[in-house]
mmCIF file of C-alpha atoms and ligand atoms in Angstrom:
data_model
loop_
_atom_site.group_PDB
_atom_site.id
_atom_site.type_symbol
_atom_site.label_atom_id
_atom_site.label_comp_id
_atom_site.label_asym_id
_atom_site.label_seq_id
_atom_site.Cartn_x
_atom_site.Cartn_y
_atom_site.Cartn_z
ATOM 1 C CA UNK A 1 30.382 79.767 17.002
ATOM 2 C CA UNK A 2 32.246 79.544 13.711
ATOM 3 C CA UNK A 3 35.675 78.152 12.756
ATOM 4 C CA UNK A 4 37.585 77.095 9.652
ATOM 5 C CA UNK A 5 40.137 74.278 9.714
ATOM 6 C CA UNK A 6 42.419 72.756 7.080
ATOM 7 C CA UNK A 7 43.169 69.023 7.173
ATOM 8 C CA UNK A 8 45.435 67.241 4.750
ATOM 9 C CA UNK A 9 44.926 63.947 3.026
ATOM 10 C CA UNK A 10 47.075 60.950 3.965
ATOM 11 C CA UNK A 11 48.083 57.630 2.458
ATOM 12 C CA UNK A 12 48.696 54.485 4.430
ATOM 13 C CA UNK A 13 51.999 52.658 4.007
ATOM 14 C CA UNK A 14 50.749 49.848 6.217
ATOM 15 C CA UNK A 15 47.078 49.591 5.279
ATOM 16 C CA UNK A 16 43.887 49.619 7.292
ATOM 17 C CA UNK A 17 41.481 47.090 5.782
ATOM 18 C CA UNK A 18 38.760 45.482 7.895
ATOM 19 C CA UNK A 19 36.700 46.516 10.905
ATOM 20 C CA UNK A 20 36.594 45.079 14.415
ATOM 21 C CA UNK A 21 33.360 47.001 15.142
ATOM 22 C CA UNK A 22 31.407 48.568 12.314
ATOM 23 C CA UNK A 23 29.076 50.648 14.534
ATOM 24 C CA UNK A 24 31.949 52.337 16.385
ATOM 25 C CA UNK A 25 34.202 52.127 13.308
ATOM 26 C CA UNK A 26 37.007 50.401 15.184
ATOM 27 C CA UNK A 27 39.568 49.035 12.722
ATOM 28 C CA UNK A 28 40.557 45.346 12.739
ATOM 29 C CA UNK A 29 44.206 46.374 12.269
ATOM 30 C CA UNK A 30 46.363 49.418 12.978
ATOM 31 C CA UNK A 31 47.911 51.429 10.164
ATOM 32 C CA UNK A 32 50.859 53.692 9.429
ATOM 33 C CA UNK A 33 50.496 56.684 7.134
ATOM 34 C CA UNK A 34 52.105 59.796 5.756
ATOM 35 C CA UNK A 35 50.244 63.101 5.605
ATOM 36 C CA UNK A 36 50.369 64.809 2.205
ATOM 37 C CA UNK A 37 51.177 68.512 2.076
ATOM 38 C CA UNK A 38 49.449 69.568 -1.133
ATOM 39 C CA UNK A 39 46.099 67.773 -0.880
ATOM 40 C CA UNK A 40 43.726 69.282 1.624
ATOM 41 C CA UNK A 41 40.167 69.996 2.673
ATOM 42 C CA UNK A 42 39.160 73.365 4.127
ATOM 43 C CA UNK A 43 36.013 73.179 6.228
ATOM 44 C CA UNK A 44 34.042 75.919 7.953
ATOM 45 C CA UNK A 45 31.529 74.964 10.599
ATOM 46 C CA UNK A 46 29.039 77.467 11.991
ATOM 47 C CA UNK A 47 26.626 76.530 14.777
ATOM 48 C CA UNK A 48 23.489 78.599 14.769
ATOM 49 C CA UNK A 49 20.346 78.410 16.920
ATOM 50 C CA UNK A 50 18.356 79.680 13.941
ATOM 51 C CA UNK A 51 19.090 76.549 11.876
ATOM 52 C CA UNK A 52 16.376 73.884 11.825
ATOM 53 C CA UNK A 53 18.744 71.189 10.551
ATOM 54 C CA UNK A 54 22.371 70.627 9.540
ATOM 55 C CA UNK A 55 23.453 71.816 6.115
ATOM 56 C CA UNK A 56 26.366 70.645 3.974
ATOM 57 C CA UNK A 57 27.885 72.498 1.047
ATOM 58 C CA UNK A 58 30.738 70.617 -0.634
ATOM 59 C CA UNK A 59 32.695 72.290 -3.416
ATOM 60 C CA UNK A 60 29.955 74.907 -3.801
ATOM 61 C CA UNK A 61 27.130 72.367 -4.046
ATOM 62 C CA UNK A 62 24.490 71.438 -1.498
ATOM 63 C CA UNK A 63 25.125 67.711 -0.798
ATOM 64 C CA UNK A 64 22.044 66.138 0.757
ATOM 65 C CA UNK A 65 23.400 62.683 -0.151
ATOM 66 C CA UNK A 66 26.403 63.087 2.161
ATOM 67 C CA UNK A 67 24.580 64.946 4.917
ATOM 68 C CA UNK A 68 23.613 61.964 7.064
ATOM 69 C CA UNK A 69 27.209 60.755 7.514
ATOM 70 C CA UNK A 70 28.326 64.307 8.331
ATOM 71 C CA UNK A 71 25.425 64.863 10.770
ATOM 72 C CA UNK A 72 26.215 61.610 12.572
ATOM 73 C CA UNK A 73 29.791 62.794 13.103
ATOM 74 C CA UNK A 74 28.583 66.249 14.228
ATOM 75 C CA UNK A 75 26.250 64.510 16.702
ATOM 76 C CA UNK A 76 29.282 62.961 18.420
ATOM 77 C CA UNK A 77 30.902 66.385 18.726
ATOM 78 C CA UNK A 78 27.639 67.923 20.000
ATOM 79 C CA UNK A 79 27.153 65.121 22.495
ATOM 80 C CA UNK A 80 30.671 65.515 23.854
ATOM 81 C CA UNK A 81 30.372 69.300 24.058
ATOM 82 C CA UNK A 82 26.878 69.154 25.565
ATOM 83 C CA UNK A 83 25.329 71.434 22.957
ATOM 84 C CA UNK A 84 22.297 70.932 20.798
ATOM 85 C CA UNK A 85 22.719 73.410 17.950
ATOM 86 C CA UNK A 86 22.504 72.617 14.258
ATOM 87 C CA UNK A 87 25.409 73.491 12.014
ATOM 88 C CA UNK A 88 26.174 74.771 8.564
ATOM 89 C CA UNK A 89 29.223 73.028 7.053
ATOM 90 C CA UNK A 90 30.983 74.544 4.062
ATOM 91 C CA UNK A 91 33.785 72.406 2.729
ATOM 92 C CA UNK A 92 36.046 72.286 -0.297
ATOM 93 C CA UNK A 93 38.918 70.114 -1.483
ATOM 94 C CA UNK A 94 41.871 71.711 -3.265
ATOM 95 C CA UNK A 95 42.537 68.535 -5.242
ATOM 96 C CA UNK A 96 40.543 67.709 -8.348
ATOM 97 C CA UNK A 97 37.235 66.282 -7.182
ATOM 98 C CA UNK A 98 36.124 63.219 -9.058
ATOM 99 C CA UNK A 99 39.770 62.218 -9.481
ATOM 100 C CA UNK A 100 39.076 59.191 -7.330
ATOM 101 C CA UNK A 101 41.365 60.457 -4.567
ATOM 102 C CA UNK A 102 40.223 59.737 -1.041
ATOM 103 C CA UNK A 103 38.595 62.800 0.459
ATOM 104 C CA UNK A 104 37.031 61.160 3.513
ATOM 105 C CA UNK A 105 40.347 61.249 5.435
ATOM 106 C CA UNK A 106 40.929 65.000 5.112
ATOM 107 C CA UNK A 107 37.178 65.648 5.085
ATOM 108 C CA UNK A 108 36.273 64.113 8.435
ATOM 109 C CA UNK A 109 39.468 65.345 10.110
ATOM 110 C CA UNK A 110 38.667 68.924 9.032
ATOM 111 C CA UNK A 111 35.008 68.518 10.053
ATOM 112 C CA UNK A 112 35.800 67.381 13.579
ATOM 113 C CA UNK A 113 38.545 69.991 14.013
ATOM 114 C CA UNK A 114 36.341 72.848 12.792
ATOM 115 C CA UNK A 115 33.279 71.730 14.792
ATOM 116 C CA UNK A 116 35.274 71.504 18.050
ATOM 117 C CA UNK A 117 36.913 74.885 17.399
ATOM 118 C CA UNK A 118 33.566 76.506 16.531
ATOM 119 C CA UNK A 119 32.263 75.376 19.926
ATOM 120 C CA UNK A 120 35.387 76.759 21.614
ATOM 121 C CA UNK A 121 36.513 73.304 22.733
ATOM 122 C CA UNK A 122 40.252 72.791 22.935
ATOM 123 C CA UNK A 123 40.166 69.013 23.099
ATOM 124 C CA UNK A 124 43.426 67.045 22.945
ATOM 125 C CA UNK A 125 44.404 65.783 19.493
ATOM 126 C CA UNK A 126 43.835 62.218 20.643
ATOM 127 C CA UNK A 127 40.160 63.001 21.301
ATOM 128 C CA UNK A 128 39.853 64.610 17.860
ATOM 129 C CA UNK A 129 41.467 61.530 16.339
ATOM 130 C CA UNK A 130 38.888 59.250 17.992
ATOM 131 C CA UNK A 131 36.019 61.462 16.806
ATOM 132 C CA UNK A 132 37.427 61.616 13.256
ATOM 133 C CA UNK A 133 37.774 57.809 13.264
ATOM 134 C CA UNK A 134 34.034 57.504 13.820
ATOM 135 C CA UNK A 135 33.540 59.459 10.571
ATOM 136 C CA UNK A 136 36.156 57.518 8.590
ATOM 137 C CA UNK A 137 38.967 55.285 9.823
ATOM 138 C CA UNK A 138 41.660 56.958 7.734
ATOM 139 C CA UNK A 139 40.537 60.401 9.020
ATOM 140 C CA UNK A 140 41.880 59.572 12.487
ATOM 141 C CA UNK A 141 45.384 59.830 10.957
ATOM 142 C CA UNK A 142 44.844 63.196 9.202
ATOM 143 C CA UNK A 143 44.682 64.999 12.564
ATOM 144 C CA UNK A 144 48.499 64.694 12.583
ATOM 145 C CA UNK A 145 51.284 65.567 10.158
ATOM 146 C CA UNK A 146 54.297 63.630 8.930
ATOM 147 C CA UNK A 147 54.459 59.931 9.795
ATOM 148 C CA UNK A 148 51.459 58.708 11.782
ATOM 149 C CA UNK A 149 50.761 55.514 13.735
ATOM 150 C CA UNK A 150 47.113 54.494 14.088
ATOM 151 C CA UNK A 151 46.468 52.053 16.929
ATOM 152 C CA UNK A 152 43.857 49.400 16.520
ATOM 153 C CA UNK A 153 43.391 49.333 20.288
ATOM 154 C CA UNK A 154 41.670 46.639 22.294
ATOM 155 C CA UNK A 155 38.940 48.470 24.274
ATOM 156 C CA UNK A 156 35.388 47.539 23.250
ATOM 157 C CA UNK A 157 34.351 51.213 23.247
ATOM 158 C CA UNK A 158 37.161 52.258 20.882
ATOM 159 C CA UNK A 159 38.732 54.581 23.480
ATOM 160 C CA UNK A 160 42.245 53.317 22.662
ATOM 161 C CA UNK A 161 41.764 53.284 18.900
ATOM 162 C CA UNK A 162 43.393 56.564 17.836
ATOM 163 C CA UNK A 163 46.327 57.869 15.836
ATOM 164 C CA UNK A 164 49.566 59.342 17.159
ATOM 165 C CA UNK A 165 52.442 61.110 15.444
ATOM 166 C CA UNK A 166 55.561 58.985 14.847
ATOM 167 C CA UNK A 167 57.870 61.549 13.220
ATOM 168 C CA UNK A 168 57.239 65.001 11.815
ATOM 169 C CA UNK A 169 57.222 65.872 8.119
ATOM 170 C CA UNK A 170 60.576 67.661 8.124
ATOM 171 C CA UNK A 171 62.397 64.876 9.939
ATOM 172 C CA UNK A 172 62.470 62.647 6.838
ATOM 173 C CA UNK A 173 61.469 64.446 3.640
ATOM 174 C CA UNK A 174 59.777 62.182 1.108
ATOM 175 C CA UNK A 175 58.063 63.058 -2.151
ATOM 176 C CA UNK A 176 54.827 61.410 -3.237
ATOM 177 C CA UNK A 177 53.818 61.287 -6.882
ATOM 178 C CA UNK A 178 50.156 60.500 -7.396
ATOM 179 C CA UNK A 179 49.493 59.036 -10.847
ATOM 180 C CA UNK A 180 45.839 59.521 -11.834
ATOM 181 C CA UNK A 181 44.838 56.631 -14.095
ATOM 182 C CA UNK A 182 41.047 57.125 -14.070
ATOM 183 C CA UNK A 183 38.587 59.836 -13.116
ATOM 184 C CA UNK A 184 35.266 59.408 -11.404
ATOM 185 C CA UNK A 185 34.086 57.839 -8.189
ATOM 186 C CA UNK A 186 35.121 54.282 -7.381
ATOM 187 C CA UNK A 187 32.532 51.558 -7.941
ATOM 188 C CA UNK A 188 32.774 49.914 -4.507
ATOM 189 C CA UNK A 189 33.655 52.054 -1.480
ATOM 190 C CA UNK A 190 36.230 50.914 1.050
ATOM 191 C CA UNK A 191 33.653 50.128 3.760
ATOM 192 C CA UNK A 192 31.829 47.679 1.502
ATOM 193 C CA UNK A 193 35.168 46.370 0.203
ATOM 194 C CA UNK A 194 36.277 45.577 3.751
ATOM 195 C CA UNK A 195 33.027 43.789 4.610
ATOM 196 C CA UNK A 196 33.282 41.696 1.487
ATOM 197 C CA UNK A 197 36.951 40.820 2.050
ATOM 198 C CA UNK A 198 36.314 39.869 5.687
ATOM 199 C CA UNK A 199 33.297 37.789 4.773
ATOM 200 C CA UNK A 200 34.607 35.930 1.747
ATOM 201 C CA UNK A 201 38.358 36.093 1.201
ATOM 202 C CA UNK A 202 40.245 32.976 2.319
ATOM 203 C CA UNK A 203 43.244 35.292 2.733
ATOM 204 C CA UNK A 204 41.557 37.720 5.153
ATOM 205 C CA UNK A 205 42.684 35.739 8.230
ATOM 206 C CA UNK A 206 46.259 35.725 6.939
ATOM 207 C CA UNK A 207 46.005 39.476 6.338
ATOM 208 C CA UNK A 208 44.995 40.048 9.971
ATOM 209 C CA UNK A 209 47.540 37.588 11.394
ATOM 210 C CA UNK A 210 50.504 38.938 9.427
ATOM 211 C CA UNK A 211 49.649 42.595 10.094
ATOM 212 C CA UNK A 212 51.377 43.232 13.459
ATOM 213 C CA UNK A 213 54.748 42.220 11.990
ATOM 214 C CA UNK A 214 54.262 44.765 9.183
ATOM 215 C CA UNK A 215 53.442 47.488 11.715
ATOM 216 C CA UNK A 216 56.610 46.700 13.660
ATOM 217 C CA UNK A 217 58.757 46.613 10.506
ATOM 218 C CA UNK A 218 57.396 49.970 9.294
ATOM 219 C CA UNK A 219 57.915 51.650 12.681
ATOM 220 C CA UNK A 220 61.473 50.369 12.749
ATOM 221 C CA UNK A 221 62.139 51.501 9.143
ATOM 222 C CA UNK A 222 60.811 55.004 9.901
ATOM 223 C CA UNK A 223 62.837 55.216 13.102
ATOM 224 C CA UNK A 224 66.005 54.171 11.229
ATOM 225 C CA UNK A 225 65.151 56.256 8.087
ATOM 226 C CA UNK A 226 65.677 53.013 6.180
ATOM 227 C CA UNK A 227 64.014 53.642 2.820
ATOM 228 C CA UNK A 228 64.582 50.144 1.397
ATOM 229 C CA UNK A 229 63.029 48.529 4.469
ATOM 230 C CA UNK A 230 60.029 50.907 4.348
ATOM 231 C CA UNK A 231 59.608 50.173 0.626
ATOM 232 C CA UNK A 232 59.569 46.417 1.215
ATOM 233 C CA UNK A 233 56.957 46.475 3.967
ATOM 234 C CA UNK A 234 54.740 49.106 2.284
ATOM 235 C CA UNK A 235 54.562 47.242 -1.045
ATOM 236 C CA UNK A 236 53.901 43.948 0.754
ATOM 237 C CA UNK A 237 51.106 45.476 2.877
ATOM 238 C CA UNK A 238 49.478 47.037 -0.188
ATOM 239 C CA UNK A 239 49.574 43.813 -2.196
ATOM 240 C CA UNK A 240 48.244 41.749 0.712
ATOM 241 C CA UNK A 241 45.319 44.137 1.112
ATOM 242 C CA UNK A 242 44.552 43.926 -2.604
ATOM 243 C CA UNK A 243 44.929 40.137 -2.542
ATOM 244 C CA UNK A 244 42.248 39.982 0.171
ATOM 245 C CA UNK A 245 40.022 42.268 -1.911
ATOM 246 C CA UNK A 246 40.583 40.427 -5.189
ATOM 247 C CA UNK A 247 39.797 37.083 -3.587
ATOM 248 C CA UNK A 248 36.456 38.251 -2.108
ATOM 249 C CA UNK A 249 33.126 37.164 -3.598
ATOM 250 C CA UNK A 250 32.214 38.954 -5.797
ATOM 251 C CA UNK A 251 35.833 39.964 -6.427
ATOM 252 C CA UNK A 252 37.070 43.507 -5.944
ATOM 253 C CA UNK A 253 39.603 44.495 -8.539
ATOM 254 C CA UNK A 254 40.377 48.149 -7.930
ATOM 255 C CA UNK A 255 43.093 48.323 -10.586
ATOM 256 C CA UNK A 256 42.973 49.089 -14.275
ATOM 257 C CA UNK A 257 45.571 48.401 -16.954
ATOM 258 C CA UNK A 258 47.387 51.669 -16.302
ATOM 259 C CA UNK A 259 47.628 50.849 -12.592
ATOM 260 C CA UNK A 260 49.640 47.765 -13.521
ATOM 261 C CA UNK A 261 51.721 49.735 -16.052
ATOM 262 C CA UNK A 262 52.669 52.127 -13.239
ATOM 263 C CA UNK A 263 53.649 49.241 -10.948
ATOM 264 C CA UNK A 264 55.832 47.770 -13.669
ATOM 265 C CA UNK A 265 57.535 51.072 -14.453
ATOM 266 C CA UNK A 266 58.153 51.741 -10.746
ATOM 267 C CA UNK A 267 59.674 48.243 -10.507
ATOM 268 C CA UNK A 268 62.022 49.006 -13.406
ATOM 269 C CA UNK A 269 63.081 52.336 -11.888
ATOM 270 C CA UNK A 270 63.703 50.590 -8.580
ATOM 271 C CA UNK A 271 65.828 47.967 -10.335
ATOM 272 C CA UNK A 272 67.878 50.847 -11.807
ATOM 273 C CA UNK A 273 68.638 51.977 -8.266
ATOM 274 C CA UNK A 274 66.065 54.747 -7.798
ATOM 275 C CA UNK A 275 64.619 55.153 -4.293
ATOM 276 C CA UNK A 276 60.926 54.631 -5.030
ATOM 277 C CA UNK A 277 58.088 52.320 -4.032
ATOM 278 C CA UNK A 278 54.370 52.123 -4.799
ATOM 279 C CA UNK A 279 51.182 52.004 -2.814
ATOM 280 C CA UNK A 280 47.543 51.795 -3.979
ATOM 281 C CA UNK A 281 44.302 52.329 -2.043
ATOM 282 C CA UNK A 282 40.773 51.221 -2.890
ATOM 283 C CA UNK A 283 40.941 52.671 -6.392
ATOM 284 C CA UNK A 284 43.100 52.664 -9.534
ATOM 285 C CA UNK A 285 45.453 55.560 -8.696
ATOM 286 C CA UNK A 286 49.092 54.743 -7.945
ATOM 287 C CA UNK A 287 51.095 56.639 -5.373
ATOM 288 C CA UNK A 288 54.856 56.491 -5.919
ATOM 289 C CA UNK A 289 56.720 57.357 -2.720
ATOM 290 C CA UNK A 290 60.312 58.498 -3.348
ATOM 291 C CA UNK A 291 63.311 60.115 -1.803
ATOM 292 C CA UNK A 292 63.277 63.710 -3.138
ATOM 293 C CA UNK A 293 66.319 63.128 -5.408
ATOM 294 C CA UNK A 294 64.456 60.387 -7.294
ATOM 295 C CA UNK A 295 61.196 62.325 -7.693
ATOM 296 C CA UNK A 296 62.039 64.178 -10.935
ATOM 297 C CA UNK A 297 62.786 61.021 -12.899
ATOM 298 C CA UNK A 298 59.930 59.012 -11.358
ATOM 299 C CA UNK A 299 57.463 61.797 -12.215
ATOM 300 C CA UNK A 300 58.744 62.080 -15.810
ATOM 301 C CA UNK A 301 58.570 58.322 -16.355
ATOM 302 C CA UNK A 302 55.041 57.977 -14.945
ATOM 303 C CA UNK A 303 53.801 60.942 -17.004
ATOM 304 C CA UNK A 304 55.042 59.185 -20.159
ATOM 305 C CA UNK A 305 52.737 56.204 -19.650
ATOM 306 C CA UNK A 306 49.751 56.488 -21.996
ATOM 307 C CA UNK A 307 47.206 55.543 -19.307
ATOM 308 C CA UNK A 308 48.393 58.181 -16.846
ATOM 309 C CA UNK A 309 46.015 61.147 -17.164
ATOM 310 C CA UNK A 310 47.574 63.446 -14.622
ATOM 311 C CA UNK A 311 50.256 63.544 -11.955
ATOM 312 C CA UNK A 312 50.228 65.365 -8.597
ATOM 313 C CA UNK A 313 53.537 65.866 -6.776
ATOM 314 C CA UNK A 314 53.624 66.564 -3.050
ATOM 315 C CA UNK A 315 55.840 66.419 -0.018
ATOM 316 C CA UNK A 316 54.743 65.559 3.511
ATOM 317 C CA UNK A 317 52.707 68.078 5.447
ATOM 318 C CA UNK A 318 51.450 69.074 8.902
ATOM 319 C CA UNK A 319 48.363 68.103 10.849
ATOM 320 C CA UNK A 320 45.219 70.190 11.479
ATOM 321 C CA UNK A 321 45.596 73.921 10.926
ATOM 322 C CA UNK A 322 43.135 76.545 12.138
ATOM 323 C CA UNK A 323 42.656 79.119 9.380
HETATM 324 C C1 LIG B 401 42.455 51.313 1.378
HETATM 325 O O1 LIG B 401 39.068 55.173 5.938
HETATM 326 O O2 LIG B 401 37.907 55.081 3.703
HETATM 327 O O3 LIG B 401 42.546 53.602 1.958
HETATM 328 O O4 LIG B 401 36.575 53.762 7.894
HETATM 329 O O5 LIG B 401 35.020 52.833 6.190
HETATM 330 O O6 LIG B 401 35.638 55.269 6.118
HETATM 331 P P1 LIG B 401 36.073 53.860 6.484
HETATM 332 O O7 LIG B 401 37.256 53.469 5.514
HETATM 333 P P2 LIG B 401 38.417 54.367 4.895
HETATM 334 O O8 LIG B 401 39.388 53.181 4.412
HETATM 335 C C2 LIG B 401 40.673 53.402 3.936
HETATM 336 C C3 LIG B 401 41.176 52.168 3.292
HETATM 337 C C4 LIG B 401 42.455 52.318 2.516
HETATM 338 C C5 LIG B 401 43.666 52.013 3.390
HETATM 339 C C6 LIG B 401 44.057 53.073 4.391
HETATM 340 O O9 LIG B 401 43.877 54.284 4.134
HETATM 341 O O10 LIG B 401 44.589 52.670 5.437
#
């Protein structure tokens, strides 16, 4: 009744921002992501009849504050498996915690994978993706490696809102350089950011309406291994998402000065002919996505910026792994 699973973090190139159904956590738009090899969560789940309640230990610390969200996700697994046992969850991230890097994607993917395995259930990846989505939308994508396509779906129950692999990690090697520009948790989480953007931004409708064309362009760019085309659509999707956030009331400005310095430097390197583009999630860190031959120079240049506190370099990685 015990299993340990590793799930990797991912970053969206075409962003998910907005919910069609908050209770079922169905996204308002699809998304396209890459799974990162060197940032992961390892989670052990042990079901035990002797436990009176669920327990969560994260990075060596008992986390009562996060337990409810984890228990709710475990409930879905229990319901599907037809079991009623409480679980002990022991989880750790290999990337610096408090670095403001998203851990909910790898976290909920690992949780669902480990809980299903602990119960001896060999559910199809699509089912795991749907369960992980209920925990966190971006987690649905971390079930898979490489390039991943998350479908918004149209069913009211969310049964067609899951991720699927588009291309594996080795089929188009890319390097991602994560520039850490601030430490500490973000002020406004993505869920609240989405609600505020949907409720108040005059650009939210345009974000939703222009999204399917971005999905199609990114799929085509990945299929054709067309880096320039992928760069154009990924930067546009990122900036549109941030425009919807910035124009909410009250405004959501996730960037700091160093975030903008990184964008400018990446722009200069691109103008010099380097194969690089940026993307930014609901926080101040900048992810520079490059062809491997450009990664050395991009990493050196970003490290030189005074506001960049640390840099993590990674390739693309696989989906869930049973340890
Ligand atoms: C900006 O997956 O964290 O990173 O479903 O509410 O848990 P919830 O949201 P979450 O949102 C991710 C938003 C994003 C873009 C993306 O990863 O697609």
